[in-house]
Amino acid sequence: MIKPGPNTTYEGLINALDEMQINQISRYSIELPNHTDTLLLQRYQQQSGKNIIRPSVRRN
């Protein structure tokens, strides 16, 4: 499952789909994160002290 968050860019989603193809994963779904997903990410952020931000864009 791919669950793009509210800060996900179109380019970030395309990068995730590219990774699925590179790793030959043929079955996946794209879903919105649910309330539980959001709470888990918030808890992780609080406990780790890390901010969950957009992934950096790969440059060639």
PDB file of C-alpha atoms in Angstrom:
ATOM      1  CA  MET A   1       0.000   0.000   0.000  1.00  0.00           C
ATOM      2  CA  ILE A   2       1.147   3.481  -0.842  1.00  0.00           C
ATOM      3  CA  LYS A   3      -0.401   6.099   1.427  1.00  0.00           C
ATOM      4  CA  PRO A   4       0.698   9.590   0.404  1.00  0.00           C
ATOM      5  CA  GLY A   5       0.383  12.152   3.188  1.00  0.00           C
ATOM      6  CA  PRO A   6      -0.968  15.675   2.949  1.00  0.00           C
ATOM      7  CA  ASN A   7       2.482  17.118   2.161  1.00  0.00           C
ATOM      8  CA  THR A   8       3.229  14.632  -0.596  1.00  0.00           C
ATOM      9  CA  THR A   9       4.022  16.140  -3.950  1.00  0.00           C
ATOM     10  CA  TYR A  10       3.016  14.696  -7.297  1.00  0.00           C
ATOM     11  CA  GLU A  11       6.706  14.112  -7.959  1.00  0.00           C
ATOM     12  CA  GLY A  12       7.045  12.186  -4.676  1.00  0.00           C
ATOM     13  CA  LEU A  13       4.193   9.890  -5.632  1.00  0.00           C
ATOM     14  CA  ILE A  14       5.705   9.291  -9.072  1.00  0.00           C
ATOM     15  CA  ASN A  15       9.044   8.456  -7.395  1.00  0.00           C
ATOM     16  CA  ALA A  16       7.280   5.898  -5.194  1.00  0.00           C
ATOM     17  CA  LEU A  17       5.652   4.339  -8.264  1.00  0.00           C
ATOM     18  CA  ASP A  18       9.032   4.262 -10.022  1.00  0.00           C
ATOM     19  CA  GLU A  19      10.500   2.383  -7.040  1.00  0.00           C
ATOM     20  CA  MET A  20       7.687  -0.147  -7.262  1.00  0.00           C
ATOM     21  CA  GLN A  21       8.563  -0.765 -10.904  1.00  0.00           C
ATOM     22  CA  ILE A  22      12.327  -0.928 -10.242  1.00  0.00           C
ATOM     23  CA  ASN A  23      11.740  -3.549  -7.530  1.00  0.00           C
ATOM     24  CA  GLN A  24       9.351  -5.462  -9.799  1.00  0.00           C
ATOM     25  CA  ILE A  25       6.385  -5.086  -7.452  1.00  0.00           C
ATOM     26  CA  SER A  26       3.391  -5.549  -9.715  1.00  0.00           C
ATOM     27  CA  ARG A  27       0.563  -5.368  -7.179  1.00  0.00           C
ATOM     28  CA  TYR A  28       0.011  -2.293  -5.032  1.00  0.00           C
ATOM     29  CA  SER A  29      -2.708   0.146  -4.134  1.00  0.00           C
ATOM     30  CA  ILE A  30      -2.753   3.877  -3.495  1.00  0.00           C
ATOM     31  CA  GLU A  31      -4.906   4.868  -0.546  1.00  0.00           C
ATOM     32  CA  LEU A  32      -5.414   7.877   1.656  1.00  0.00           C
ATOM     33  CA  PRO A  33      -3.924   7.567   5.143  1.00  0.00           C
ATOM     34  CA  ASN A  34      -6.580   6.822   7.752  1.00  0.00           C
ATOM     35  CA  HIS A  35      -6.867   8.229  11.264  1.00  0.00           C
ATOM     36  CA  THR A  36      -4.767   5.411  12.762  1.00  0.00           C
ATOM     37  CA  ASP A  37      -1.959   6.025  10.264  1.00  0.00           C
ATOM     38  CA  THR A  38      -1.943   9.707  11.164  1.00  0.00           C
ATOM     39  CA  LEU A  39      -1.809   8.964  14.898  1.00  0.00           C
ATOM     40  CA  LEU A  40       1.054   6.485  14.450  1.00  0.00           C
ATOM     41  CA  LEU A  41       3.083   9.012  12.459  1.00  0.00           C
ATOM     42  CA  GLN A  42       2.429  11.723  15.058  1.00  0.00           C
ATOM     43  CA  ARG A  43       3.498   9.388  17.876  1.00  0.00           C
ATOM     44  CA  TYR A  44       6.659   8.432  15.991  1.00  0.00           C
ATOM     45  CA  GLN A  45       7.461  12.087  15.414  1.00  0.00           C
ATOM     46  CA  GLN A  46       6.996  12.921  19.118  1.00  0.00           C
ATOM     47  CA  GLN A  47       9.047   9.984  20.384  1.00  0.00           C
ATOM     48  CA  SER A  48      11.888  10.273  17.896  1.00  0.00           C
ATOM     49  CA  GLY A  49      12.077  14.040  17.814  1.00  0.00           C
ATOM     50  CA  LYS A  50      12.225  13.851  14.022  1.00  0.00           C
ATOM     51  CA  ASN A  51      10.001  15.935  11.831  1.00  0.00           C
ATOM     52  CA  ILE A  52       8.208  14.019   9.130  1.00  0.00           C
ATOM     53  CA  ILE A  53       8.826  16.097   6.040  1.00  0.00           C
ATOM     54  CA  ARG A  54       8.733  15.627   2.313  1.00  0.00           C
ATOM     55  CA  PRO A  55      11.390  13.281   1.025  1.00  0.00           C
ATOM     56  CA  SER A  56      14.149  14.958  -0.893  1.00  0.00           C
ATOM     57  CA  VAL A  57      13.921  14.902  -4.640  1.00  0.00           C
ATOM     58  CA  ARG A  58      16.536  12.831  -6.419  1.00  0.00           C
ATOM     59  CA  ARG A  59      18.664  14.805  -8.838  1.00  0.00           C
ATOM     60  CA  ASN A  60      20.714  13.182 -11.584  1.00  0.00           C
TER      61      ASN A  60
END
